[in-house]
Short mmCIF file of C-alpha atoms in Angstrom, two decimals:
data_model
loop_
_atom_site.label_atom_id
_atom_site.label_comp_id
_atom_site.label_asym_id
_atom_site.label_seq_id
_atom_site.Cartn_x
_atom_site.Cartn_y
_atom_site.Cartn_z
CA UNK A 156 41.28 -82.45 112.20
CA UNK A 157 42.84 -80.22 114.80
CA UNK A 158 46.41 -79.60 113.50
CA UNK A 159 45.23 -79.05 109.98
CA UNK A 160 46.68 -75.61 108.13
CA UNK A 161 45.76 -74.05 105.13
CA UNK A 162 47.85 -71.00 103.95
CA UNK A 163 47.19 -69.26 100.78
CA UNK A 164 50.70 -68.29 98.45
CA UNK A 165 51.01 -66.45 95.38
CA UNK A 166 53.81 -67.48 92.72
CA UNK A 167 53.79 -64.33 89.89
CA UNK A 168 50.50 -64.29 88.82
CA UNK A 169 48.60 -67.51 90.39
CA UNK A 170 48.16 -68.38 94.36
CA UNK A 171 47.42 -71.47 95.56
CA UNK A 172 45.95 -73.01 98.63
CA UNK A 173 48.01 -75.42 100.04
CA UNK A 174 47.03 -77.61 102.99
CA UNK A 175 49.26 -79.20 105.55
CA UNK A 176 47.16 -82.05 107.88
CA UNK A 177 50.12 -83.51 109.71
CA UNK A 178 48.95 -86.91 111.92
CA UNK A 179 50.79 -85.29 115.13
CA UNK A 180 50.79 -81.93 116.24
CA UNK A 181 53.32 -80.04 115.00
CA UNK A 182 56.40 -78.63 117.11
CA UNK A 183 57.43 -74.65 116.54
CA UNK A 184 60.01 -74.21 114.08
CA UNK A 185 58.48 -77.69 112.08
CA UNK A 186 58.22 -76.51 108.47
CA UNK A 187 56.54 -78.81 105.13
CA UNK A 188 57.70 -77.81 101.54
CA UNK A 189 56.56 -78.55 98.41
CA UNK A 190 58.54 -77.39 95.01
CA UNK A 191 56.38 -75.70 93.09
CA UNK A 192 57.89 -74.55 89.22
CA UNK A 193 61.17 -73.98 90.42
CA UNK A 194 60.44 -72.21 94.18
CA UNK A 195 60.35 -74.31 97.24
CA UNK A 196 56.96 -73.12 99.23
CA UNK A 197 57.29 -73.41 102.82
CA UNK A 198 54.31 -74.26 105.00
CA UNK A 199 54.71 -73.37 108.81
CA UNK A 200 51.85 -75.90 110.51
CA UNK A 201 50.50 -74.63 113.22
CA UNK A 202 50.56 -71.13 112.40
CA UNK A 203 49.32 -70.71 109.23
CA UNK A 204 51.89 -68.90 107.68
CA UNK A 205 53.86 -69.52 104.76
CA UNK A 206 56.89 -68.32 102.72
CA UNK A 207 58.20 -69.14 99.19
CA UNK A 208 62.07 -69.79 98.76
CA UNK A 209 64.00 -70.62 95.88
CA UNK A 210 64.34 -74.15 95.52
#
């Protein structure tokens, strides 16, 4: 699918892949997050990019 994004994050010692395949293309500045053992990992769609927050 076209708007699909996959962006690779490490937590300490393991990194995931984490995939983002929104049904409409996504607008700059749209951001999905997903809580991963206490950190909040923020996928940009669209770009690629990703950056882990506390939750």
């Amino acid at each position: 699918r076209a708007h699909r994004t996959t962006a690779r994050v490490r937590l300490g010692t393991a990194e995931l892949e984490v995939m983002v395949d929104p049904v409409q293309p996504p607008a700059p500045g749209d951001e999905v997050g997903v809580v991963v053992d206490g950190r909040r990992v923020v996928i940009f769609p669209g770009v690629g990019s990703a950056a882990v927050r506390p939750a």
